[in-house]
Every structure is written in structure tokens, then in C-alpha cells.
CSV table of C-alpha atoms in Angstrom, one decimal:
chain,number,residue,atom,x,y,z
I,1,MET,CA,0.4,0.2,-0.1
I,2,ALA,CA,0.9,3.6,-0.6
I,3,SER,CA,-0.1,6.8,-1.0
I,4,ALA,CA,0.6,10.2,-1.5
I,5,THR,CA,-1.0,14.2,-1.7
I,6,SER,CA,-1.4,17.4,-3.7
I,7,LYS,CA,-0.4,19.8,-4.0
I,8,VAL,CA,-2.7,22.6,-2.3
I,9,ALA,CA,-5.0,23.9,-5.4
I,10,LYS,CA,-7.3,27.1,-5.1
I,11,VAL,CA,-10.1,27.3,-6.4
I,12,THR,CA,-12.9,29.6,-6.9
I,13,THR,CA,-16.3,28.5,-6.2
I,14,THR,CA,-20.0,30.7,-7.1
I,15,GLU,CA,-22.6,30.5,-3.9
I,16,PRO,CA,-26.2,32.3,-4.0
I,17,GLY,CA,-26.5,35.3,-2.2
I,18,ALA,CA,-29.1,37.2,-0.8
I,19,PHE,CA,-32.4,37.4,-3.1
I,20,GLY,CA,-31.3,35.7,-5.7
I,21,SER,CA,-27.3,37.2,-6.2
I,22,LYS,CA,-24.4,35.2,-6.1
I,23,LYS,CA,-20.9,35.8,-5.2
I,24,ASN,CA,-17.1,34.0,-5.5
I,25,VAL,CA,-15.5,32.1,-3.0
I,26,ASP,CA,-12.1,30.7,-3.2
I,27,SER,CA,-11.3,28.2,-0.9
I,28,TYR,CA,-8.3,25.1,-0.9
I,29,TYR,CA,-8.1,21.7,-1.6
I,30,LYS,CA,-5.8,18.9,-1.9
I,31,THR,CA,-6.3,15.5,-2.7
I,32,GLU,CA,-4.7,12.0,-1.6
I,33,VAL,CA,-4.3,8.6,-3.9
I,34,THR,CA,-3.8,5.6,-1.5
I,35,THR,CA,-3.2,2.2,-3.6
I,36,LEU,CA,-5.1,-0.6,-1.8
I,37,GLY,CA,-3.5,-4.8,-0.7
I,38,ASP,CA,-6.7,-5.3,-3.6
I,39,GLY,CA,-5.8,-3.9,-6.1
I,40,SER,CA,-7.7,-1.5,-5.7
I,41,ILE,CA,-7.2,3.3,-5.3
I,42,LYS,CA,-8.9,5.7,-3.1
I,43,ARG,CA,-9.6,9.2,-3.2
I,44,GLU,CA,-10.3,11.7,-0.7
I,45,THR,CA,-10.8,14.8,-1.1
I,46,PHE,CA,-9.6,18.3,1.8
I,47,ARG,CA,-10.7,21.8,2.0
I,48,THR,CA,-8.0,23.3,4.1
I,49,ASP,CA,-6.6,26.6,4.2
I,50,ALA,CA,-3.7,28.1,2.5
I,51,LYS,CA,-0.5,26.7,3.3
I,52,GLY,CA,-2.5,23.1,2.9
I,53,ASN,CA,-3.6,22.4,7.4
I,54,ASN,CA,-6.8,22.5,8.6
I,55,GLY,CA,-8.0,19.8,6.3
I,56,VAL,CA,-12.2,18.3,6.3
I,57,LYS,CA,-12.7,15.6,4.1
I,58,VAL,CA,-15.4,16.6,1.5
I,59,GLN,CA,-15.8,13.9,-0.4
I,60,GLU,CA,-13.8,10.1,-0.9
I,61,VAL,CA,-14.1,7.6,-4.6
I,62,SER,CA,-12.6,4.7,-5.1
I,63,VAL,CA,-11.7,2.0,-8.5
I,64,LYS,CA,-11.4,-0.8,-8.8
I,65,ASP,CA,-10.7,-2.9,-12.7
I,66,GLY,CA,-11.5,0.7,-13.8
I,67,LYS,CA,-15.1,1.0,-12.3
I,68,ILE,CA,-15.9,3.5,-9.5
I,69,THR,CA,-16.7,1.7,-6.1
I,70,GLY,CA,-17.7,3.9,-4.7
I,71,SER,CA,-17.9,8.0,-4.4
I,72,THR,CA,-19.7,9.3,-0.6
I,73,VAL,CA,-19.7,12.9,-0.8
I,74,SER,CA,-19.1,13.8,3.6
I,75,SER,CA,-21.0,15.9,5.5
I,76,ASN,CA,-18.8,18.5,6.5
I,77,ALA,CA,-19.3,19.8,2.4
I,78,THR,CA,-20.8,22.9,1.9
I,79,ALA,CA,-24.1,23.5,-0.1
I,80,ALA,CA,-21.6,24.9,-3.2
I,81,GLU,CA,-19.3,22.1,-2.8
I,82,ARG,CA,-22.1,19.3,-2.8
I,83,ARG,CA,-23.1,21.1,-5.9
I,84,ASP,CA,-20.1,21.6,-8.3
I,85,LEU,CA,-19.7,17.7,-6.7
I,86,ASN,CA,-21.8,16.6,-8.9
I,87,ASN,CA,-20.7,19.2,-12.1
I,88,SER,CA,-18.4,17.1,-13.6
I,89,LYS,CA,-17.7,20.5,-15.6
I,90,SER,CA,-17.3,22.3,-12.4
I,91,GLN,CA,-14.0,24.5,-11.6
I,92,LEU,CA,-13.9,22.3,-8.3
I,93,ARG,CA,-14.2,18.7,-10.6
I,94,ASN,CA,-11.7,19.6,-12.9
I,95,SER,CA,-9.3,20.9,-10.1
I,96,ILE,CA,-9.6,17.4,-8.5
I,97,ARG,CA,-8.8,15.6,-11.9
I,98,THR,CA,-5.5,17.9,-11.7
I,99,GLN,CA,-5.1,16.6,-7.9
I,100,THR,CA,-5.3,13.6,-8.4
I,101,LYS,CA,-3.0,13.3,-11.3
I,102,ASP,CA,0.1,14.8,-9.6
I,103,ALA,CA,-0.3,12.8,-6.4
I,104,GLY,CA,-1.2,9.6,-8.4
I,105,ASP,CA,2.1,10.0,-10.3
I,106,VAL,CA,4.0,10.3,-7.4
I,107,VAL,CA,2.2,6.5,-5.8
I,108,GLN,CA,3.6,5.4,-9.6
I,109,LYS,CA,6.8,6.1,-8.6
I,110,ASN,CA,7.9,5.7,-5.5
I,111,GLU,CA,5.4,2.3,-5.4
I,112,ALA,CA,7.9,-0.6,-5.3
I,113,ASP,CA,6.7,-3.7,-4.9
I,114,ALA,CA,5.3,-3.0,-9.1
I,115,ALA,CA,7.7,-5.9,-10.5
I,116,ALA,CA,8.3,-3.1,-13.9
I,117,GLY,CA,9.1,-0.2,-11.4
I,118,GLY,CA,5.5,0.9,-11.3
I,119,LEU,CA,1.5,0.5,-11.5
I,120,THR,CA,0.2,-2.5,-12.2
I,121,ASP,CA,-1.5,-2.0,-15.6
I,122,ALA,CA,-5.1,-2.8,-13.1
I,123,GLY,CA,-3.7,-0.4,-11.4
I,124,LYS,CA,-2.9,2.2,-14.0
I,125,LYS,CA,-6.4,1.8,-15.5
I,126,ASN,CA,-7.4,3.0,-11.6
I,127,GLN,CA,-5.8,5.3,-11.6
I,128,GLU,CA,-6.6,7.1,-15.2
I,129,VAL,CA,-10.2,6.8,-14.5
I,130,LEU,CA,-9.8,8.3,-11.2
I,131,GLY,CA,-8.0,11.4,-12.9
I,132,GLY,CA,-10.8,11.7,-14.6
I,133,GLY,CA,-8.0,10.8,-18.7
I,134,SER,CA,-9.5,8.9,-20.9
I,135,GLY,CA,-13.2,10.0,-20.0
I,136,ASN,CA,-14.6,6.9,-18.9
I,137,ASN,CA,-16.7,6.8,-15.7
I,138,ALA,CA,-15.5,10.0,-14.9
I,139,ASN,CA,-18.5,11.9,-15.1
I,140,ASP,CA,-20.3,9.4,-13.8
I,141,GLU,CA,-18.8,10.0,-10.5
I,142,GLY,CA,-20.6,11.8,-8.8
I,143,GLU,CA,-23.7,9.4,-9.9
I,144,ALA,CA,-22.2,6.5,-7.9
I,145,GLY,CA,-22.6,7.7,-4.3
I,146,ASP,CA,-24.0,10.1,-2.1
I,147,THR,CA,-26.3,13.1,-3.9
I,148,SER,CA,-28.0,14.5,-1.5
I,149,ARG,CA,-28.9,17.8,-2.0
I,150,PRO,CA,-29.5,20.5,1.6
I,151,SER,CA,-32.9,21.8,1.4
I,152,GLY,CA,-30.8,25.5,0.7
I,153,GLU,CA,-29.2,24.8,-2.4
I,154,PRO,CA,-30.4,26.1,-5.5
I,155,PRO,CA,-31.5,23.0,-7.8
I,156,LYS,CA,-28.7,21.2,-9.8
I,157,ASN,CA,-29.2,23.1,-13.6
I,158,ARG,CA,-30.9,21.0,-15.7
I,159,ALA,CA,-33.1,23.8,-17.2
I,160,GLY,CA,-35.0,25.1,-14.9
I,161,THR,CA,-37.6,22.1,-15.3
I,162,ARG,CA,-38.6,19.1,-17.2
I,163,ASP,CA,-40.1,20.1,-19.4
I,164,LYS,CA,-40.4,16.9,-21.8
I,165,PHE,CA,-42.0,13.4,-20.6
I,166,GLY,CA,-43.0,11.4,-23.6
I,167,ASP,CA,-46.1,10.0,-24.6
I,168,MET,CA,-46.3,6.3,-22.3
I,169,ASN,CA,-49.9,3.7,-22.6
I,170,TYR,CA,-50.1,0.8,-20.2
I,171,PRO,CA,-51.2,-1.2,-21.3
I,172,ILE,CA,-48.3,-1.6,-24.1
I,173,ASP,CA,-49.8,-3.7,-26.6
I,174,ARG,CA,-53.7,-2.1,-26.8
I,175,GLU,CA,-54.7,-2.3,-30.4
I,176,GLN,CA,-55.1,1.2,-32.0
I,177,LEU,CA,-59.1,1.8,-31.7
I,178,GLN,CA,-60.0,0.4,-27.7
I,179,ASP,CA,-61.4,3.2,-26.3
I,180,ILE,CA,-59.3,5.2,-23.8
I,181,ILE,CA,-58.9,8.2,-21.6
I,182,LYS,CA,-55.9,10.3,-22.8
I,183,PHE,CA,-53.9,12.9,-20.3
I,184,ASP,CA,-52.3,15.3,-22.1
I,185,MET,CA,-49.4,17.6,-20.1
I,186,LEU,CA,-49.5,21.2,-20.4
I,187,LYS,CA,-47.7,24.5,-19.9
I,188,TYR,CA,-49.1,26.4,-17.1
I,189,GLU,CA,-50.9,30.5,-19.2
I,190,PRO,CA,-52.2,32.4,-17.1
I,191,LYS,CA,-54.2,35.0,-18.0
I,192,LYS,CA,-54.0,38.0,-18.5
I,193,VAL,CA,-56.5,41.3,-18.0
I,194,GLN,CA,-58.9,42.7,-20.3
I,195,GLY,CA,-60.6,45.8,-18.6
I,196,PHE,CA,-62.7,44.5,-16.0
I,197,ALA,CA,-62.3,40.9,-16.3
I,198,PHE,CA,-59.5,38.6,-17.5
I,199,GLY,CA,-58.9,37.3,-21.2
I,200,ASP,CA,-59.1,34.0,-22.5
I,201,LYS,CA,-57.2,30.8,-22.8
I,202,SER,CA,-55.4,29.5,-25.8
I,203,PRO,CA,-57.7,27.0,-27.1
I,204,LEU,CA,-56.3,23.9,-25.4
I,205,ALA,CA,-56.8,22.0,-28.9
I,206,GLY,CA,-54.5,24.6,-29.9
I,207,ARG,CA,-52.2,23.7,-26.9
I,208,GLN,CA,-48.7,22.2,-27.2
I,209,SER,CA,-49.0,19.0,-24.8
I,210,ILE,CA,-45.0,17.7,-23.3
I,211,GLY,CA,-46.7,14.9,-22.8
I,212,SER,CA,-49.0,12.2,-22.8
I,213,VAL,CA,-51.0,8.8,-20.8
I,214,THR,CA,-53.2,6.7,-22.6
I,215,LEU,CA,-54.7,3.9,-20.2
I,216,PRO,CA,-58.1,2.5,-20.9
I,217,ILE,CA,-60.9,3.8,-19.2
I,218,PRO,CA,-61.8,2.8,-15.2
I,219,GLY,CA,-65.0,2.4,-13.8
I,220,GLY,CA,-67.3,4.4,-12.1
I,221,ILE,CA,-66.8,7.6,-14.3
I,222,SER,CA,-69.3,10.3,-14.3
I,223,ASP,CA,-69.3,14.1,-13.8
I,224,ALA,CA,-71.5,16.4,-11.1
I,225,ASN,CA,-71.8,20.3,-13.0
I,226,ALA,CA,-73.0,22.4,-10.3
I,227,CYS,CA,-74.0,25.9,-9.3
I,228,ASP,CA,-73.7,27.6,-5.7
I,229,TRP,CA,-77.5,29.2,-5.2
I,230,GLY,CA,-77.8,30.6,-1.7
I,231,GLY,CA,-80.9,32.3,0.3
I,232,ASP,CA,-80.9,36.0,1.3
I,233,THR,CA,-82.7,38.3,2.5
I,234,MET,CA,-83.7,42.0,2.4
I,235,ASN,CA,-86.1,43.7,4.8
I,236,PRO,CA,-88.9,46.5,3.4
I,237,LEU,CA,-86.4,49.5,5.4
I,238,GLN,CA,-83.4,48.2,3.2
I,239,ILE,CA,-85.3,47.7,0.4
I,240,ALA,CA,-87.0,51.0,0.5
I,241,GLY,CA,-83.0,52.8,1.0
I,242,ALA,CA,-81.9,51.2,-2.4
I,243,GLY,CA,-85.0,52.3,-3.7
I,244,ILE,CA,-84.0,55.7,-2.7
I,245,ALA,CA,-80.3,55.2,-3.6
I,246,LEU,CA,-80.7,53.6,-6.4
I,247,ALA,CA,-82.6,57.0,-8.2
I,248,ALA,CA,-80.5,58.9,-7.7
I,249,LEU,CA,-78.0,57.2,-9.6
I,250,GLN,CA,-80.9,56.5,-12.4
I,251,ASN,CA,-82.2,58.2,-14.7
I,252,SER,CA,-86.1,59.3,-15.5
I,253,LYS,CA,-86.5,56.2,-17.3
I,254,ASN,CA,-85.9,53.7,-15.3
I,255,VAL,CA,-87.4,56.0,-12.1
I,256,PRO,CA,-90.2,58.0,-12.9
I,257,GLY,CA,-89.5,61.1,-11.2
I,258,GLY,CA,-86.0,60.1,-10.3
I,259,LEU,CA,-85.6,61.2,-6.5
I,260,SER,CA,-88.0,62.3,-6.2
I,261,GLY,CA,-90.4,60.7,-7.6
I,262,ALA,CA,-88.5,58.0,-4.8
I,263,LEU,CA,-90.0,59.4,-1.9
I,264,SER,CA,-92.5,60.6,-3.0
I,265,GLY,CA,-93.9,56.8,-3.5
I,266,LEU,CA,-92.4,55.7,-0.4
I,267,VAL,CA,-94.8,58.8,1.7
I,268,ASP,CA,-97.4,56.8,0.0
I,269,SER,CA,-96.3,53.6,0.9
I,270,VAL,CA,-96.5,55.0,4.4
I,271,ARG,CA,-99.8,56.5,4.2
I,272,ASP,CA,-102.0,53.7,3.2
I,273,ASN,CA,-100.1,51.5,5.6
I,274,ASN,CA,-100.4,53.9,8.5
I,275,ALA,CA,-101.6,51.9,11.2
I,276,VAL,CA,-99.0,48.9,10.2
I,277,ILE,CA,-95.6,51.1,9.7
I,278,GLN,CA,-96.1,53.4,13.0
I,279,ASP,CA,-96.8,50.2,15.1
I,280,GLY,CA,-92.9,49.5,13.2
I,281,ILE,CA,-91.6,53.1,13.6
I,282,ALA,CA,-92.9,52.7,17.1
I,283,GLY,CA,-90.8,48.9,17.5
I,284,GLY,CA,-88.0,50.1,15.1
I,285,THR,CA,-87.7,52.9,17.7
I,286,ALA,CA,-87.8,50.9,21.0
I,287,ALA,CA,-85.2,48.7,19.4
I,288,ALA,CA,-83.5,51.7,18.7
I,289,ALA,CA,-83.1,53.0,22.6
I,290,VAL,CA,-82.3,49.9,23.9
I,291,GLY,CA,-80.1,48.1,21.2
I,292,ALA,CA,-82.2,45.5,20.7
I,293,ASN,CA,-82.7,43.6,17.5
I,294,ILE,CA,-86.1,45.5,15.2
I,295,ASN,CA,-87.4,42.0,15.0
I,296,SER,CA,-87.5,40.4,18.5
I,297,ILE,CA,-89.5,43.5,19.3
I,298,LEU,CA,-91.8,43.3,16.3
I,299,GLY,CA,-92.4,39.7,17.9
I,300,ARG,CA,-93.1,40.6,21.2
I,301,THR,CA,-94.8,43.1,21.4
I,302,GLN,CA,-97.0,43.3,17.3
I,303,GLY,CA,-96.4,39.4,16.4
I,304,MET,CA,-94.8,40.3,13.6
I,305,ILE,CA,-91.6,41.0,12.0
I,306,LEU,CA,-90.2,42.4,8.9
I,307,ASN,CA,-90.6,41.0,6.0
I,308,PRO,CA,-87.2,39.5,5.0
I,309,ASN,CA,-88.2,38.8,1.1
I,310,LEU,CA,-86.4,35.8,1.4
I,311,GLU,CA,-85.4,34.5,-2.0
I,312,LEU,CA,-82.7,31.9,-3.5
I,313,LEU,CA,-80.0,33.8,-5.6
I,314,PHE,CA,-77.0,32.6,-7.5
I,315,GLN,CA,-74.6,33.0,-5.6
I,316,LYS,CA,-70.7,31.8,-7.7
I,317,PRO,CA,-70.2,29.0,-10.3
I,318,SER,CA,-68.1,25.7,-8.9
I,319,LEU,CA,-65.7,24.2,-10.6
I,320,ARG,CA,-66.0,20.5,-11.1
I,321,PRO,CA,-64.1,17.2,-9.4
I,322,PHE,CA,-63.3,14.1,-11.4
I,323,THR,CA,-61.2,11.3,-9.2
I,324,PHE,CA,-60.1,8.3,-11.5
I,325,GLN,CA,-58.2,4.9,-10.1
I,326,PHE,CA,-56.6,3.1,-12.1
I,327,LYS,CA,-55.4,-0.7,-11.5
I,328,MET,CA,-51.8,-1.8,-13.7
I,329,SER,CA,-50.1,-4.6,-13.4
I,330,PRO,CA,-46.9,-5.9,-15.1
I,331,ARG,CA,-47.0,-8.5,-17.4
I,332,SER,CA,-43.3,-8.5,-18.5
I,333,LYS,CA,-40.2,-6.4,-18.0
I,334,GLY,CA,-41.3,-3.8,-20.5
I,335,GLU,CA,-44.1,-3.0,-18.8
I,336,ALA,CA,-42.6,-2.4,-15.4
I,337,GLU,CA,-41.3,0.2,-16.4
I,338,GLU,CA,-43.5,1.6,-18.6
I,339,ILE,CA,-45.8,2.1,-15.3
I,340,LEU,CA,-43.0,3.5,-13.6
I,341,LYS,CA,-42.9,6.4,-15.8
I,342,ILE,CA,-46.9,6.5,-15.7
I,343,ILE,CA,-46.7,6.6,-11.7
I,344,ARG,CA,-43.9,9.5,-12.6
I,345,PHE,CA,-45.0,11.6,-14.2
I,346,PHE,CA,-48.1,12.6,-12.3
I,347,LYS,CA,-46.1,13.2,-10.1
I,348,GLN,CA,-43.6,15.2,-11.7
I,349,GLY,CA,-46.4,16.9,-13.6
I,350,MET,CA,-47.3,18.1,-10.4
I,351,ALA,CA,-45.0,19.1,-8.0
I,352,PRO,CA,-44.5,23.1,-7.8
I,353,ILE,CA,-41.2,24.9,-9.7
I,354,ARG,CA,-38.9,25.9,-8.0
I,355,GLU,CA,-36.9,28.6,-8.9
I,356,GLU,CA,-33.7,29.0,-8.8
I,357,SER,CA,-33.7,32.1,-7.0
I,358,ARG,CA,-36.6,30.5,-3.9
I,359,LEU,CA,-37.7,33.5,-4.0
I,360,PHE,CA,-41.3,32.3,-5.8
I,361,LEU,CA,-42.8,28.9,-6.8
I,362,LYS,CA,-43.9,28.5,-10.1
I,363,THR,CA,-47.2,26.9,-11.1
I,364,PRO,CA,-47.6,23.4,-11.7
I,365,HIS,CA,-48.4,21.8,-15.0
I,366,THR,CA,-51.7,20.7,-16.1
I,367,PHE,CA,-54.3,18.5,-17.9
I,368,LYS,CA,-56.3,18.1,-20.5
I,369,ILE,CA,-58.3,14.8,-21.0
I,370,LYS,CA,-60.5,13.7,-23.0
I,371,TYR,CA,-62.4,9.9,-23.6
I,372,VAL,CA,-61.8,8.4,-27.1
I,373,GLN,CA,-63.7,6.7,-28.7
I,374,LEU,CA,-63.1,4.6,-31.6
I,375,GLY,CA,-59.4,7.1,-32.5
I,376,GLU,CA,-62.3,10.6,-32.1
I,377,GLU,CA,-62.7,12.1,-28.6
I,378,SER,CA,-66.2,10.9,-27.2
I,379,LYS,CA,-69.5,12.5,-28.4
I,380,PHE,CA,-71.1,10.1,-25.5
I,381,LEU,CA,-68.9,11.5,-22.5
I,382,ASN,CA,-68.5,14.1,-21.1
I,383,LYS,CA,-66.0,16.6,-22.3
I,384,PHE,CA,-63.1,18.6,-20.1
I,385,LYS,CA,-61.8,21.6,-19.0
I,386,GLU,CA,-57.9,22.4,-18.4
I,387,CYS,CA,-57.9,20.8,-14.7
I,388,ALA,CA,-55.0,20.8,-12.7
I,389,LEU,CA,-53.9,17.6,-10.4
I,390,LEU,CA,-55.2,18.0,-6.8
I,391,SER,CA,-53.6,14.6,-5.8
I,392,CYS,CA,-51.9,11.3,-6.6
I,393,SER,CA,-52.0,8.5,-5.1
I,394,VAL,CA,-50.4,4.9,-5.4
I,395,GLN,CA,-51.2,1.7,-3.7
I,396,TYR,CA,-48.0,-0.3,-4.3
I,397,THR,CA,-49.7,-3.6,-2.3
I,398,PRO,CA,-53.1,-3.1,-3.8
I,399,GLU,CA,-53.9,-7.2,-2.9
I,400,GLY,CA,-52.6,-7.3,0.2
I,401,ASN,CA,-49.3,-8.7,0.7
I,402,TYR,CA,-46.8,-8.0,-0.5
I,403,ALA,CA,-45.3,-9.5,-4.1
I,404,PRO,CA,-43.1,-8.1,-6.1
I,405,TYR,CA,-41.0,-9.9,-8.9
I,406,GLU,CA,-38.1,-11.5,-9.2
I,407,ASP,CA,-36.1,-7.9,-10.5
I,408,GLY,CA,-38.4,-5.7,-7.5
I,409,ALA,CA,-41.3,-4.4,-10.2
I,410,MET,CA,-44.3,-4.9,-7.8
I,411,SER,CA,-46.9,-6.7,-9.5
I,412,SER,CA,-50.1,-5.3,-8.8
I,413,TYR,CA,-49.8,-0.7,-8.9
I,414,GLN,CA,-53.1,1.3,-7.9
I,415,MET,CA,-53.1,4.4,-8.6
I,416,SER,CA,-55.5,7.3,-8.0
I,417,LEU,CA,-55.9,10.8,-9.4
I,418,GLN,CA,-58.5,13.0,-8.2
I,419,PHE,CA,-57.9,16.4,-11.1
I,420,LYS,CA,-60.1,19.6,-10.7
I,421,GLU,CA,-61.0,22.0,-13.7
I,422,LEU,CA,-59.2,25.9,-13.8
I,423,GLU,CA,-62.7,27.2,-14.7
I,424,PRO,CA,-66.2,26.8,-14.2
I,425,VAL,CA,-68.8,25.4,-17.1
I,426,TYR,CA,-70.9,28.8,-19.1
I,427,ASN,CA,-73.9,28.4,-21.2
I,428,ASP,CA,-71.3,29.6,-23.9
I,429,ASP,CA,-68.9,26.7,-23.5
I,430,TYR,CA,-72.3,24.4,-24.5
I,431,GLY,CA,-72.8,26.8,-27.9
I,432,SER,CA,-75.0,29.5,-29.4
I,433,ASP,CA,-75.9,27.2,-32.9
I,434,GLY,CA,-79.5,26.3,-32.0
I,435,ASN,CA,-79.0,23.7,-33.7
I,436,LEU,CA,-76.8,21.8,-31.8
I,437,PRO,CA,-75.2,18.6,-32.3
I,438,ALA,CA,-75.8,15.5,-30.9
I,439,GLU,CA,-73.2,15.2,-28.1
I,440,ILE,CA,-73.1,15.8,-24.1
I,441,GLY,CA,-70.6,18.8,-24.3
I,442,PHE,CA,-69.6,19.5,-20.9
């Protein structure tokens, strides 16, 4: 066994600053290369001071038979170091490769037990892999061991987020004209303000899909259109006050005589119902004097209350929820892999997207859903507006017992998806033409 340590090298790393800014930090590193009795090579990288003292291990990598057998990023590594150690093109990784070569050359020179006065061929191959000289496996170094990322570190640069998911099917050998439900993933498109309202989004038919999944139409499908209606009251005093206010705002075409006409009508009502209104006024005065509810006083003293004019009024539209449940049982290795991709498609697609600054979260991707019969969108089942995926739950043992295949794939998966449309269904969504097509629509 022999070992050697490289010279100290300065490396400049980029670390996140406040509010998305970045700052450069100079650090110093040295690398120790050790040949072991079993023919493997161990490389340890330490963060030090400028003189090479006070070393703190940040990474250890082992190579045997020309292959990386272990790669561990130490818990002592900073967030920036973890990021750069997992980036084969970072300045830190390039510096470590140079340090490895320098230390390895010393080991090779001083290796006394090799018959030819140097490393064996296997040792040279291990040295080459650690130093990245061949380019083989060097880029996999950061993925061979602990690649966990602390929550405060910006995500590794992958162009912001995954935006291509491909097209997946279950079963993978489904018939061409089998009835299916298709889920297309879309990038979220916010609305723009137009006057007193928000403008319409681009038509779903024209939106670019970034991935799709087709599945057999499950049982238990349904829809439920609803609107929110609620009881509302307005007593005569409120009605009279509203009439006067409206008269002041509206012209004589809507309220004859304008404000003076409204006041005159109120006086006529008082005269025509003189006795009843006098009792009501007396009850109202008493209620005001003691701070009681006017209906409480009138009910106790006169056996009556103000007419509440109760009426059921439209409150707001509702958003439709949809729930689907799929059971997928792989019949081959390829189909098992396809099921894994499908589950990840929904899980990753519904997840919020972090910006690198961590100040904001972007809206998750959304979904276009449609039932397809005989190759065309079904007119016998409901249509969908753009939907958000609220939850995706997966049961990995739906049969009640753990029964994986030889390669570890589950024998069955049960996936439950809960969607909700982004906007309500309106009357005009069905069209205004009297000669409507024979379809259910929304």
C-alpha cells in the first residue's frame, strides 16, 4: 500500500447570496491518492487553508478494475461543494482531476512492489479513471454515491425544470381503436387582464402537449355540474333605502320622477299603511333605544316581524372535480418500466416548480383530459376543461400482500388521481347555435 498527497490548489466556487444574487468564494483543496492491497485505489479530497493545514474531508472515491465502486460526498461539504462535486464540468471537479494526476504520478513513481517499477496495468487503469484521463466513467462519479442536496441549495441546473415527458401507454400493446382516456400535460398559461375581466386562455386544442399518458377507461366515471345558490334577505327598510339610492344614480327612464319620485312613492306607502307602519316605527324606535333587534321587539309586542323578502339567489359558479382510479399489473419487464414512467409522469407533473432564486414557486403543469372512442373524442361522455391535478396516490400492494417480481417490480399498482377544472363551465361553452350537435359536451 502506498499513498501521496497533491499540492494545495485554489478553487473559486459560486455560492448563492441574498435575494438570488451570487458571490464568489475562494477555497483551497488537496487530494490524497492511496493504492490498496486488493488492487483498488482510494482518492480523498480535503478542504484546507492556504497552506494545506486543517484539512476537512469533502469527498471520497474508490475505483477497482477500472470502475468506480464508491463515491461519497461528506456531510462536511458545503452546499456549493455538493453542487460542484456533482457537476463534471465545474472548476472544483477539474481541479480534483489535476490533483489526482499529480498525486497518482508520485504513487506510481514510489510504488516499490510492482515488478516493472511502477503500477500494474490494473492500477494504471484505476488511476486513469480517477483522474478522468480517459473520459470513461468520470462524469458518473457524482452519481455513484450520495448525491443528496440540502434544502437551501439551488437545484442543479437542468434548464429550470423537466419540460419533456414523452408519450406513454398502458397496456403497452393496446389495440389501436380501444376506448381510452388520454391525459396530455400542458405548461401552465396564466390569464391576462382585459378591462373589467380576465381574457380567455388559448384554446386547448391549440396548446402544445409536453407529454401524454393513455389508459383504459376505468369504471365508475361520472361528472357533476353545479352552481352555488343561496338564500338572501332584504327587509322593507333596506328596500326603501336601496330604491332611494338607485333613484339618485339612475335616470327618469328607470325610475319615474327620479329621486323625488322615489321619495314620493315612499310617502304614499307610509300613508296607505299608516296604522301598521306607525306600530313598526314605534317598535323600531324602542329597539334602537335599547340596542335590541327590531324583529325581536316587534315579535314580542306586535306579533309580527319585518318581511325579510327571502329569496334564493345565484351566488357563484362551481368548479367540477374528477376522480379516476387505475389498476395496472405489469405482464413484462417493459410494461413494468412503462408503469413506473406513468406514475412519475403524474407525480412530477403536479409538483410546484422552484425558481433558482427560491423567492417564488411556479405553478405546476396542468392537464388536458379527453375520452377517446374509435379514435375520436367521445360525444357520449362529458368533455373536460383544463384541469389541475390535486392529488396522486399510489397503492403499491393493492392485493393486500407484498408480492414483487424477481427484479423488484410490484405485481400490481393502484393509482388514484383527483383533478379539478381551472375554470367553471358557462352557458356559452355549449354554443349558441340552435342546431346543436348530438353530444353531451361539458
